[in-house]
mmCIF file of N, CA and C in Angstrom:
data_model
loop_
_atom_site.group_PDB
_atom_site.id
_atom_site.type_symbol
_atom_site.label_atom_id
_atom_site.label_comp_id
_atom_site.label_asym_id
_atom_site.label_seq_id
_atom_site.Cartn_x
_atom_site.Cartn_y
_atom_site.Cartn_z
ATOM 1 N N UNK P 280 -18.685 8.737 -2.521
ATOM 2 C CA UNK P 280 -17.425 9.725 -1.335
ATOM 3 C C UNK P 280 -16.133 9.737 -2.154
ATOM 4 N N UNK P 281 -15.665 10.732 -2.278
ATOM 5 C CA UNK P 281 -13.974 10.886 -3.017
ATOM 6 C C UNK P 281 -13.266 10.276 -2.101
ATOM 7 N N UNK P 282 -12.216 9.485 -2.694
ATOM 8 C CA UNK P 282 -11.118 8.926 -2.035
ATOM 9 C C UNK P 282 -10.426 9.427 -1.112
ATOM 10 N N UNK P 283 -10.067 9.121 -0.036
ATOM 11 C CA UNK P 283 -8.843 9.655 0.883
ATOM 12 C C UNK P 283 -7.802 9.006 0.841
ATOM 13 N N UNK P 284 -6.220 9.286 0.363
ATOM 14 C CA UNK P 284 -5.382 8.311 0.399
ATOM 15 C C UNK P 284 -4.369 8.607 1.660
ATOM 16 N N UNK P 285 -4.284 7.759 2.527
ATOM 17 C CA UNK P 285 -3.044 7.906 3.691
ATOM 18 C C UNK P 285 -1.675 6.841 3.140
ATOM 19 N N UNK P 286 -0.846 7.569 3.100
ATOM 20 C CA UNK P 286 0.396 6.818 3.155
ATOM 21 C C UNK P 286 0.976 6.828 4.161
ATOM 22 N N UNK P 287 1.173 5.397 4.791
ATOM 23 C CA UNK P 287 1.794 5.504 6.279
ATOM 24 C C UNK P 287 3.119 4.764 5.974
ATOM 25 N N UNK P 288 4.047 4.938 6.810
ATOM 26 C CA UNK P 288 5.433 4.430 6.725
ATOM 27 C C UNK P 288 5.192 3.358 7.539
ATOM 28 N N UNK P 289 5.886 1.996 6.837
ATOM 29 C CA UNK P 289 6.001 0.991 7.649
ATOM 30 C C UNK P 289 7.803 1.206 8.240
ATOM 31 N N UNK P 290 8.386 2.024 7.868
ATOM 32 C CA UNK P 290 9.714 2.406 8.166
ATOM 33 C C UNK P 290 9.910 4.034 7.964
ATOM 34 N N UNK P 291 9.349 4.553 9.027
ATOM 35 C CA UNK P 291 9.654 6.290 8.925
ATOM 36 C C UNK P 291 11.280 6.312 9.024
ATOM 37 N N UNK P 292 11.859 5.935 9.586
ATOM 38 C CA UNK P 292 13.567 6.196 10.096
ATOM 39 C C UNK P 292 13.932 5.142 9.482
ATOM 40 N N UNK P 293 14.957 5.029 8.862
ATOM 41 C CA UNK P 293 15.887 3.617 8.664
ATOM 42 C C UNK P 293 17.254 4.130 7.764
ATOM 43 N N UNK P 294 18.251 4.577 8.341
ATOM 44 C CA UNK P 294 19.514 4.912 7.674
ATOM 45 C C UNK P 294 19.204 5.831 6.864
ATOM 46 N N UNK P 295 18.632 6.835 6.776
ATOM 47 C CA UNK P 295 18.521 8.026 5.735
ATOM 48 C C UNK P 295 17.410 7.475 4.545
ATOM 49 N N UNK P 296 16.855 6.033 4.728
ATOM 50 C CA UNK P 296 16.106 5.563 3.314
ATOM 51 C C UNK P 296 14.778 5.545 4.128
ATOM 52 N N UNK P 297 13.841 6.456 4.398
ATOM 53 C CA UNK P 297 12.891 6.666 4.868
ATOM 54 C C UNK P 297 11.811 6.162 3.942
ATOM 55 N N UNK P 298 10.538 5.651 4.509
ATOM 56 C CA UNK P 298 9.396 5.440 3.290
ATOM 57 C C UNK P 298 8.908 6.677 3.116
ATOM 58 N N UNK P 299 8.921 7.460 4.308
ATOM 59 C CA UNK P 299 8.501 9.215 4.034
ATOM 60 C C UNK P 299 9.012 9.829 2.575
ATOM 61 N N UNK P 300 10.273 9.187 2.264
ATOM 62 C CA UNK P 300 10.616 9.908 1.302
ATOM 63 C C UNK P 300 10.012 9.804 0.114
ATOM 64 N N UNK P 301 10.032 8.023 -0.135
ATOM 65 C CA UNK P 301 9.517 7.618 -1.108
ATOM 66 C C UNK P 301 7.617 8.382 -1.314
ATOM 67 N N UNK P 302 7.161 8.697 -0.371
ATOM 68 C CA UNK P 302 5.877 9.402 0.055
ATOM 69 C C UNK P 302 5.776 10.443 -0.684
ATOM 70 N N UNK P 303 6.549 11.450 -0.203
ATOM 71 C CA UNK P 303 6.781 12.872 -0.624
ATOM 72 C C UNK P 303 7.283 12.815 -2.589
ATOM 73 N N UNK P 304 8.012 12.031 -2.538
ATOM 74 C CA UNK P 304 8.111 11.595 -4.099
ATOM 75 C C UNK P 304 6.923 11.481 -4.922
ATOM 76 N N UNK P 305 6.301 10.392 -4.163
ATOM 77 C CA UNK P 305 5.078 10.189 -5.000
ATOM 78 C C UNK P 305 3.989 11.424 -5.027
ATOM 79 N N UNK P 306 3.926 12.109 -3.926
ATOM 80 C CA UNK P 306 2.676 13.181 -3.803
ATOM 81 C C UNK P 306 3.231 14.140 -4.869
ATOM 82 N N UNK P 307 4.578 14.448 -4.977
ATOM 83 C CA UNK P 307 4.886 15.678 -6.098
ATOM 84 C C UNK P 307 4.137 15.176 -7.574
ATOM 85 N N UNK P 308 3.686 13.759 -7.791
ATOM 86 C CA UNK P 308 3.379 13.951 -9.129
ATOM 87 C C UNK P 308 2.053 13.351 -9.314
ATOM 88 N N UNK P 309 1.541 13.538 -7.805
ATOM 89 C CA UNK P 309 -0.241 13.245 -8.275
ATOM 90 C C UNK P 309 -0.951 14.553 -8.261
ATOM 91 N N UNK P 310 -2.274 14.715 -8.616
ATOM 92 C CA UNK P 310 -2.787 15.828 -8.901
ATOM 93 C C UNK P 310 -3.115 16.536 -7.872
ATOM 94 N N UNK P 311 -3.327 17.904 -7.425
ATOM 95 C CA UNK P 311 -3.209 18.550 -6.282
ATOM 96 C C UNK P 311 -4.393 18.341 -5.817
ATOM 97 N N UNK P 312 -5.593 18.070 -6.359
ATOM 98 C CA UNK P 312 -7.051 17.726 -5.948
ATOM 99 C C UNK P 312 -7.388 16.621 -5.076
ATOM 100 N N UNK P 313 -6.358 15.667 -5.456
ATOM 101 C CA UNK P 313 -6.308 14.178 -4.752
ATOM 102 C C UNK P 313 -6.327 14.513 -3.345
ATOM 103 N N UNK P 314 -7.174 13.685 -2.400
ATOM 104 C CA UNK P 314 -7.247 13.971 -0.926
ATOM 105 C C UNK P 314 -6.079 13.315 -0.239
ATOM 106 N N UNK P 315 -4.767 13.301 -0.263
ATOM 107 C CA UNK P 315 -3.789 12.630 0.077
ATOM 108 C C UNK P 315 -3.108 13.209 1.524
ATOM 109 N N UNK P 316 -2.736 12.336 2.384
ATOM 110 C CA UNK P 316 -1.954 12.233 3.706
ATOM 111 C C UNK P 316 -1.298 11.588 3.731
ATOM 112 N N UNK P 317 0.381 12.426 4.274
ATOM 113 C CA UNK P 317 1.504 11.298 4.749
ATOM 114 C C UNK P 317 1.776 11.389 6.359
ATOM 115 N N UNK P 318 1.356 10.337 6.740
ATOM 116 C CA UNK P 318 1.731 10.134 8.279
ATOM 117 C C UNK P 318 3.278 10.206 8.333
ATOM 118 N N UNK P 319 4.038 11.382 9.125
ATOM 119 C CA UNK P 319 5.062 12.087 9.000
ATOM 120 C C UNK P 319 5.874 11.059 10.292
ATOM 121 N N UNK P 320 5.214 10.187 11.058
ATOM 122 C CA UNK P 320 6.374 9.915 12.372
ATOM 123 C C UNK P 320 6.093 8.439 12.192
ATOM 124 N N UNK P 321 6.915 7.887 12.807
ATOM 125 C CA UNK P 321 6.935 6.354 13.298
ATOM 126 C C UNK P 321 5.908 5.850 13.838
ATOM 127 N N UNK P 322 4.984 4.995 12.965
ATOM 128 C CA UNK P 322 3.987 4.840 13.681
ATOM 129 C C UNK P 322 4.106 3.475 14.666
ATOM 130 N N UNK P 323 3.129 3.535 15.738
ATOM 131 C CA UNK P 323 3.139 2.124 16.565
ATOM 132 C C UNK P 323 2.333 1.090 15.955
ATOM 133 N N UNK P 324 2.379 -0.037 16.199
ATOM 134 C CA UNK P 324 1.742 -1.258 15.812
ATOM 135 C C UNK P 324 0.509 -0.952 16.286
ATOM 136 N N UNK P 325 0.024 -0.401 17.271
ATOM 137 C CA UNK P 325 -1.474 -0.009 17.714
ATOM 138 C C UNK P 325 -2.068 0.979 16.674
ATOM 139 N N UNK P 326 -1.442 1.843 16.675
ATOM 140 C CA UNK P 326 -1.840 3.075 15.347
ATOM 141 C C UNK P 326 -1.832 2.611 14.340
ATOM 142 N N UNK P 327 -1.095 1.700 13.564
ATOM 143 C CA UNK P 327 -1.357 0.995 11.989
ATOM 144 C C UNK P 327 -2.340 0.109 12.202
ATOM 145 N N UNK P 328 -2.526 -0.489 13.150
ATOM 146 C CA UNK P 328 -4.082 -1.233 13.297
ATOM 147 C C UNK P 328 -5.060 -0.873 12.973
ATOM 148 N N UNK P 329 -5.098 0.275 14.183
ATOM 149 C CA UNK P 329 -6.393 1.222 14.235
ATOM 150 C C UNK P 329 -6.403 2.097 13.103
ATOM 151 N N UNK P 330 -5.628 2.456 12.202
ATOM 152 C CA UNK P 330 -5.790 2.875 10.607
ATOM 153 C C UNK P 330 -6.753 1.870 10.084
ATOM 154 N N UNK P 331 -5.807 0.723 9.690
ATOM 155 C CA UNK P 331 -6.220 -0.013 8.798
ATOM 156 C C UNK P 331 -7.427 -0.643 8.980
ATOM 157 N N UNK P 332 -7.985 -0.915 10.306
ATOM 158 C CA UNK P 332 -9.641 -0.960 10.318
ATOM 159 C C UNK P 332 -10.306 0.062 9.798
ATOM 160 N N UNK P 333 -10.269 1.510 9.451
ATOM 161 C CA UNK P 333 -11.041 2.374 8.921
ATOM 162 C C UNK P 333 -10.922 2.307 7.499
ATOM 163 N N UNK P 334 -9.584 1.588 6.951
ATOM 164 C CA UNK P 334 -9.386 1.586 5.329
ATOM 165 C C UNK P 334 -10.509 0.584 4.733
ATOM 166 N N UNK P 335 -10.790 1.040 3.384
ATOM 167 C CA UNK P 335 -11.330 -0.117 2.758
ATOM 168 C C UNK P 335 -10.288 -0.830 1.911
ATOM 169 N N UNK P 336 -9.391 -0.207 1.130
ATOM 170 C CA UNK P 336 -8.457 -0.900 0.355
ATOM 171 C C UNK P 336 -6.749 -0.311 1.095
ATOM 172 N N UNK P 337 -5.723 -1.613 1.152
ATOM 173 C CA UNK P 337 -4.476 -1.277 1.243
ATOM 174 C C UNK P 337 -3.782 -1.340 -0.108
ATOM 175 N N UNK P 338 -2.867 -0.290 -0.465
ATOM 176 C CA UNK P 338 -1.901 -0.459 -1.342
ATOM 177 C C UNK P 338 -0.203 -0.855 -0.538
ATOM 178 N N UNK P 339 0.158 -2.125 -0.638
ATOM 179 C CA UNK P 339 1.364 -2.268 0.090
ATOM 180 C C UNK P 339 2.519 -2.831 -0.728
ATOM 181 N N UNK P 340 3.513 -2.119 -0.157
ATOM 182 C CA UNK P 340 4.935 -2.602 -0.791
ATOM 183 C C UNK P 340 5.869 -3.248 0.561
ATOM 184 N N UNK P 341 5.270 -3.321 1.486
ATOM 185 C CA UNK P 341 6.221 -3.731 2.328
ATOM 186 C C UNK P 341 5.352 -5.043 2.995
ATOM 187 N N UNK P 342 6.320 -5.826 3.487
ATOM 188 C CA UNK P 342 5.556 -6.955 4.055
ATOM 189 C C UNK P 342 4.773 -6.884 5.371
ATOM 190 N N UNK P 343 5.006 -6.509 5.998
ATOM 191 C CA UNK P 343 4.026 -6.091 7.486
ATOM 192 C C UNK P 343 2.988 -5.241 6.992
ATOM 193 N N UNK P 344 3.067 -4.663 6.076
ATOM 194 C CA UNK P 344 1.667 -3.832 5.842
ATOM 195 C C UNK P 344 0.798 -4.476 5.192
ATOM 196 N N UNK P 345 1.212 -5.670 4.134
ATOM 197 C CA UNK P 345 0.411 -6.852 3.554
ATOM 198 C C UNK P 345 -0.209 -7.551 5.225
ATOM 199 N N UNK P 346 0.511 -7.949 5.926
ATOM 200 C CA UNK P 346 0.050 -8.764 7.137
ATOM 201 C C UNK P 346 -0.866 -8.181 7.789
ATOM 202 N N UNK P 347 -0.539 -6.777 8.297
ATOM 203 C CA UNK P 347 -1.099 -6.351 9.014
ATOM 204 C C UNK P 347 -2.776 -6.124 8.353
ATOM 205 N N UNK P 348 -2.643 -5.605 7.074
ATOM 206 C CA UNK P 348 -4.030 -5.850 6.024
ATOM 207 C C UNK P 348 -4.685 -7.096 5.995
ATOM 208 N N UNK P 349 -3.820 -7.820 5.803
ATOM 209 C CA UNK P 349 -4.631 -9.378 5.792
ATOM 210 C C UNK P 349 -5.412 -9.360 7.453
ATOM 211 N N UNK P 350 -4.570 -9.148 8.701
ATOM 212 C CA UNK P 350 -5.425 -9.402 9.739
ATOM 213 C C UNK P 350 -6.373 -8.877 9.955
ATOM 214 N N UNK P 351 -6.524 -7.892 9.141
ATOM 215 C CA UNK P 351 -7.824 -7.071 9.499
ATOM 216 C C UNK P 351 -9.040 -6.922 8.723
ATOM 217 N N UNK P 352 -8.999 -8.000 7.587
ATOM 218 C CA UNK P 352 -9.748 -8.175 6.570
ATOM 219 C C UNK P 352 -10.186 -6.725 5.643
ATOM 220 N N UNK P 353 -8.957 -6.163 5.415
ATOM 221 C CA UNK P 353 -8.822 -4.881 4.817
ATOM 222 C C UNK P 353 -8.163 -5.777 3.652
ATOM 223 N N UNK P 354 -8.647 -5.703 2.482
ATOM 224 C CA UNK P 354 -7.927 -6.445 1.364
ATOM 225 C C UNK P 354 -6.819 -5.648 0.662
ATOM 226 N N UNK P 355 -5.724 -5.964 0.596
ATOM 227 C CA UNK P 355 -4.296 -5.287 0.048
ATOM 228 C C UNK P 355 -4.361 -5.296 -1.492
ATOM 229 N N UNK P 356 -3.511 -4.456 -1.838
ATOM 230 C CA UNK P 356 -3.337 -4.752 -3.412
ATOM 231 C C UNK P 356 -1.633 -4.703 -3.143
ATOM 232 N N UNK P 357 -0.947 -5.683 -3.310
ATOM 233 C CA UNK P 357 0.375 -5.688 -3.402
ATOM 234 C C UNK P 357 1.248 -5.257 -4.181
ATOM 235 N N UNK P 358 2.756 -4.482 -3.933
ATOM 236 C CA UNK P 358 3.588 -4.231 -5.183
ATOM 237 C C UNK P 358 4.513 -4.707 -4.179
ATOM 238 N N UNK P 359 5.233 -5.743 -5.236
ATOM 239 C CA UNK P 359 6.457 -6.350 -4.501
ATOM 240 C C UNK P 359 7.637 -5.421 -5.073
ATOM 241 N N UNK P 360 8.371 -5.418 -4.112
ATOM 242 C CA UNK P 360 9.210 -4.267 -4.781
ATOM 243 C C UNK P 360 10.878 -4.821 -5.207
ATOM 244 N N UNK P 361 10.985 -5.842 -5.130
ATOM 245 C CA UNK P 361 12.192 -6.571 -5.700
ATOM 246 C C UNK P 361 12.455 -6.529 -7.371
ATOM 247 N N UNK P 362 13.078 -6.000 -7.989
ATOM 248 C CA UNK P 362 13.156 -6.174 -9.529
ATOM 249 C C UNK P 362 13.347 -7.137 -9.925
ATOM 250 N N UNK P 363 12.517 -7.854 -10.874
ATOM 251 C CA UNK P 363 13.118 -9.369 -11.593
ATOM 252 C C UNK P 363 12.655 -10.617 -10.777
ATOM 253 N N UNK P 364 12.051 -10.450 -9.577
ATOM 254 C CA UNK P 364 12.128 -11.728 -8.789
ATOM 255 C C UNK P 364 11.004 -11.441 -7.970
ATOM 256 N N UNK P 365 9.966 -12.285 -7.760
ATOM 257 C CA UNK P 365 9.174 -12.634 -6.653
ATOM 258 C C UNK P 365 9.713 -12.202 -5.074
ATOM 259 N N UNK P 366 9.235 -11.596 -4.141
ATOM 260 C CA UNK P 366 9.829 -11.696 -2.660
ATOM 261 C C UNK P 366 8.913 -11.569 -1.750
ATOM 262 N N UNK P 367 8.664 -11.035 -0.711
ATOM 263 C CA UNK P 367 7.818 -11.227 0.298
ATOM 264 C C UNK P 367 6.723 -11.145 0.271
ATOM 265 N N UNK P 368 6.147 -9.893 -0.614
ATOM 266 C CA UNK P 368 5.177 -9.505 -0.620
ATOM 267 C C UNK P 368 4.327 -10.325 -1.421
ATOM 268 N N UNK P 369 4.912 -10.697 -2.750
ATOM 269 C CA UNK P 369 4.479 -11.802 -3.521
ATOM 270 C C UNK P 369 4.267 -12.933 -2.985
ATOM 271 N N UNK P 370 5.033 -13.542 -1.814
ATOM 272 C CA UNK P 370 5.025 -14.364 -1.316
ATOM 273 C C UNK P 370 3.714 -14.813 -0.775
ATOM 274 N N UNK P 371 3.498 -13.608 0.221
ATOM 275 C CA UNK P 371 2.428 -13.882 1.290
ATOM 276 C C UNK P 371 0.902 -13.859 0.735
ATOM 277 N N UNK P 372 0.945 -12.638 -0.281
ATOM 278 C CA UNK P 372 -0.364 -12.876 -1.776
ATOM 279 C C UNK P 372 -0.682 -14.204 -2.196
ATOM 280 N N UNK P 373 0.256 -14.762 -2.728
ATOM 281 C CA UNK P 373 0.486 -16.131 -3.373
ATOM 282 C C UNK P 373 -0.257 -17.028 -2.099
ATOM 283 N N UNK P 374 0.368 -17.001 -0.746
ATOM 284 C CA UNK P 374 -0.111 -18.423 0.488
ATOM 285 C C UNK P 374 -1.570 -17.769 0.414
ATOM 286 N N UNK P 375 -2.018 -16.607 0.300
ATOM 287 C CA UNK P 375 -3.259 -16.433 0.706
ATOM 288 C C UNK P 375 -4.410 -16.456 -0.411
ATOM 289 N N UNK P 376 -3.947 -16.743 -1.637
ATOM 290 C CA UNK P 376 -4.394 -17.057 -2.913
ATOM 291 C C UNK P 376 -5.148 -15.743 -3.455
ATOM 292 N N UNK P 377 -4.128 -14.755 -3.085
ATOM 293 C CA UNK P 377 -4.640 -13.447 -3.735
ATOM 294 C C UNK P 377 -3.315 -13.172 -5.036
ATOM 295 N N UNK P 378 -2.646 -13.972 -5.308
ATOM 296 C CA UNK P 378 -1.714 -13.224 -6.570
ATOM 297 C C UNK P 378 -1.960 -12.409 -7.773
ATOM 298 N N UNK P 379 -3.145 -12.535 -8.110
ATOM 299 C CA UNK P 379 -3.755 -11.591 -8.832
ATOM 300 C C UNK P 379 -3.688 -9.864 -8.435
ATOM 301 N N UNK P 380 -3.633 -9.835 -7.148
ATOM 302 C CA UNK P 380 -3.942 -8.495 -6.817
ATOM 303 C C UNK P 380 -2.368 -7.862 -6.102
ATOM 304 N N UNK P 381 -1.368 -8.955 -6.742
ATOM 305 C CA UNK P 381 0.238 -8.436 -6.283
ATOM 306 C C UNK P 381 1.045 -8.240 -7.745
ATOM 307 N N UNK P 382 1.801 -7.307 -8.018
ATOM 308 C CA UNK P 382 2.311 -7.220 -9.454
ATOM 309 C C UNK P 382 4.037 -6.876 -8.620
ATOM 310 N N UNK P 383 5.212 -7.024 -9.490
ATOM 311 C CA UNK P 383 6.750 -6.713 -9.223
ATOM 312 C C UNK P 383 6.507 -5.048 -9.790
ATOM 313 N N UNK P 384 7.574 -4.514 -8.755
ATOM 314 C CA UNK P 384 7.248 -2.932 -9.283
ATOM 315 C C UNK P 384 7.940 -3.087 -10.573
ATOM 316 N N UNK P 385 8.622 -3.786 -11.408
ATOM 317 C CA UNK P 385 9.399 -3.480 -12.172
ATOM 318 C C UNK P 385 8.090 -3.786 -13.950
ATOM 319 N N UNK P 386 7.049 -4.549 -13.333
ATOM 320 C CA UNK P 386 6.126 -4.666 -14.260
ATOM 321 C C UNK P 386 4.731 -3.755 -13.969
ATOM 322 N N UNK P 387 4.937 -3.002 -12.915
ATOM 323 C CA UNK P 387 3.627 -1.953 -12.401
ATOM 324 C C UNK P 387 3.467 -1.191 -13.463
ATOM 325 N N UNK P 388 1.966 -0.678 -13.705
ATOM 326 C CA UNK P 388 1.429 0.589 -14.374
ATOM 327 C C UNK P 388 0.511 1.053 -13.699
ATOM 328 N N UNK P 389 0.011 2.145 -14.077
ATOM 329 C CA UNK P 389 -0.892 2.757 -13.011
ATOM 330 C C UNK P 389 -2.484 2.382 -13.524
ATOM 331 N N UNK P 390 -2.731 1.511 -14.929
ATOM 332 C CA UNK P 390 -3.578 0.990 -15.080
ATOM 333 C C UNK P 390 -3.841 -0.394 -14.339
ATOM 334 N N UNK P 391 -2.906 -1.149 -14.137
ATOM 335 C CA UNK P 391 -2.836 -2.118 -13.055
ATOM 336 C C UNK P 391 -3.569 -1.895 -11.797
ATOM 337 N N UNK P 392 -3.067 -0.810 -11.531
ATOM 338 C CA UNK P 392 -3.029 -0.622 -9.915
ATOM 339 C C UNK P 392 -4.512 0.109 -9.845
ATOM 340 N N UNK P 393 -5.365 0.484 -11.207
ATOM 341 C CA UNK P 393 -6.402 1.221 -11.187
ATOM 342 C C UNK P 393 -7.216 0.368 -11.081
ATOM 343 N N UNK P 394 -7.412 -0.804 -12.193
ATOM 344 C CA UNK P 394 -7.821 -1.906 -12.266
ATOM 345 C C UNK P 394 -8.235 -2.992 -10.713
ATOM 346 N N UNK P 395 -7.063 -2.992 -10.529
ATOM 347 C CA UNK P 395 -6.921 -3.776 -8.997
ATOM 348 C C UNK P 395 -7.702 -3.123 -7.574
ATOM 349 N N UNK P 396 -7.587 -1.883 -7.950
ATOM 350 C CA UNK P 396 -8.603 -0.874 -6.458
ATOM 351 C C UNK P 396 -9.776 -0.717 -7.386
ATOM 352 N N UNK P 397 -10.256 -0.869 -8.593
ATOM 353 C CA UNK P 397 -11.749 -1.090 -8.447
ATOM 354 C C UNK P 397 -12.541 -2.437 -8.330
ATOM 355 N N UNK P 398 -11.419 -3.431 -8.715
ATOM 356 C CA UNK P 398 -11.970 -4.488 -8.399
ATOM 357 C C UNK P 398 -12.339 -4.721 -7.005
ATOM 358 N N UNK P 399 -11.145 -4.353 -5.992
ATOM 359 C CA UNK P 399 -11.269 -4.437 -4.641
ATOM 360 C C UNK P 399 -12.787 -3.736 -4.077
ATOM 361 N N UNK P 400 -12.675 -2.485 -4.716
ATOM 362 C CA UNK P 400 -14.159 -1.495 -3.706
ATOM 363 C C UNK P 400 -15.089 -2.081 -4.678
ATOM 364 N N UNK P 401 -15.114 -2.812 -5.852
ATOM 365 C CA UNK P 401 -16.257 -3.225 -6.248
ATOM 366 C C UNK P 401 -17.146 -4.410 -5.620
ATOM 367 N N UNK P 402 -15.752 -5.559 -4.818
ATOM 368 C CA UNK P 402 -16.280 -6.374 -4.260
ATOM 369 C C UNK P 402 -16.810 -5.943 -2.815
ATOM 370 N N UNK P 403 -16.448 -4.733 -2.567
ATOM 371 C CA UNK P 403 -16.692 -4.074 -1.057
ATOM 372 C C UNK P 403 -18.472 -3.527 -1.185
ATOM 373 N N UNK P 404 -18.569 -3.308 -2.535
ATOM 374 C CA UNK P 404 -19.635 -2.375 -2.742
ATOM 375 C C UNK P 404 -19.561 -1.030 -2.517
ATOM 376 N N UNK P 405 -18.260 -0.661 -3.046
ATOM 377 C CA UNK P 405 -18.204 0.678 -2.721
ATOM 378 C C UNK P 405 -18.248 1.457 -4.104
ATOM 379 N N UNK P 406 -18.142 0.641 -4.993
ATOM 380 C CA UNK P 406 -18.035 1.639 -6.448
ATOM 381 C C UNK P 406 -19.545 1.674 -7.363
#
């Protein structure tokens, strides 16, 4: 089945620095034929957990998104957004033995994400 991407904010409204702002910047660079959705409101905990339960994989840059993903047995691919040092996302991924599925933002490449997504989906029998 073709993939569907859902960008959900863990910080929809934060002093003008919304996660949605980042979502729309990313979407501008994606091919138009991709099935991409941006959740535009401040999501409740119940709504986020309900969504994660329906996903195959989560790409997470926020600590809480990573924790929620792990708590729902939905494998995360973590991107640690601190430049030059490991931070919260890398720490939680390391704590659960998943450090090979986390990368710092300043070391991130599209091929790294593609390889990790493929690995996660292969382990689920999705590819």
